[in-house]
XYZ file of C-alpha atoms in Angstrom:
60
model
C 0.000 0.000 0.000
C 1.625 3.215 -1.101
C 1.517 6.260 1.119
C -0.748 9.131 0.164
C 0.364 12.510 1.444
C -2.237 14.903 2.789
C -1.546 17.358 -0.043
C -2.057 14.630 -2.625
C -5.304 13.606 -0.936
C -6.561 17.203 -0.966
C -5.722 17.491 -4.665
C -7.595 14.271 -5.400
C -10.643 15.367 -3.427
C -10.671 18.752 -5.195
C -10.356 16.952 -8.544
C -13.331 14.695 -7.754
C -15.297 17.680 -6.485
C -14.677 19.727 -9.638
C -15.614 16.789 -11.899
C -18.779 16.260 -9.860
C -19.772 19.939 -10.112
C -19.191 20.073 -13.882
C -21.158 16.884 -14.511
C -24.040 18.021 -12.317
C -24.202 21.344 -14.210
C -24.314 19.432 -17.509
C -27.063 17.209 -16.106
C -29.047 20.244 -14.961
C -28.837 21.813 -18.416
C -29.941 18.676 -20.206
C -32.501 17.650 -17.530
C -32.548 14.286 -19.278
C -32.111 11.142 -17.171
C -31.319 13.534 -14.318
C -32.355 11.273 -11.444
C -30.496 8.215 -12.719
C -27.432 10.249 -13.652
C -27.207 12.053 -10.314
C -27.717 8.808 -8.382
C -24.987 7.064 -10.373
C -22.562 9.954 -10.016
C -23.110 10.354 -6.279
C -22.625 6.632 -5.690
C -19.370 6.681 -7.698
C -18.148 9.789 -5.856
C -18.946 8.409 -2.407
C -17.323 5.068 -3.275
C -14.144 6.898 -4.334
C -14.211 9.023 -1.169
C -14.594 5.950 1.032
C -11.664 4.251 -0.721
C -9.464 7.343 -0.284
C -10.389 7.843 3.362
C -9.886 4.173 4.243
C -6.457 4.360 2.601
C -5.678 7.538 4.531
C -6.809 5.966 7.807
C -4.556 2.964 7.190
C -1.552 5.174 6.445
C -1.822 7.446 9.491
């Protein structure tokens, strides 16, 4: 298991956050399949967050 520095973790979280915001704006403009799209995106985002935080907890 490679170490993840706190700065690297913050960069990753900001990256995921910016992707999430952009995709949600696109979904709002299209308003097509909005519920399914937002549910899928939030589940992917929260899964990635849980993986990152479990890795961080193991490292520190």
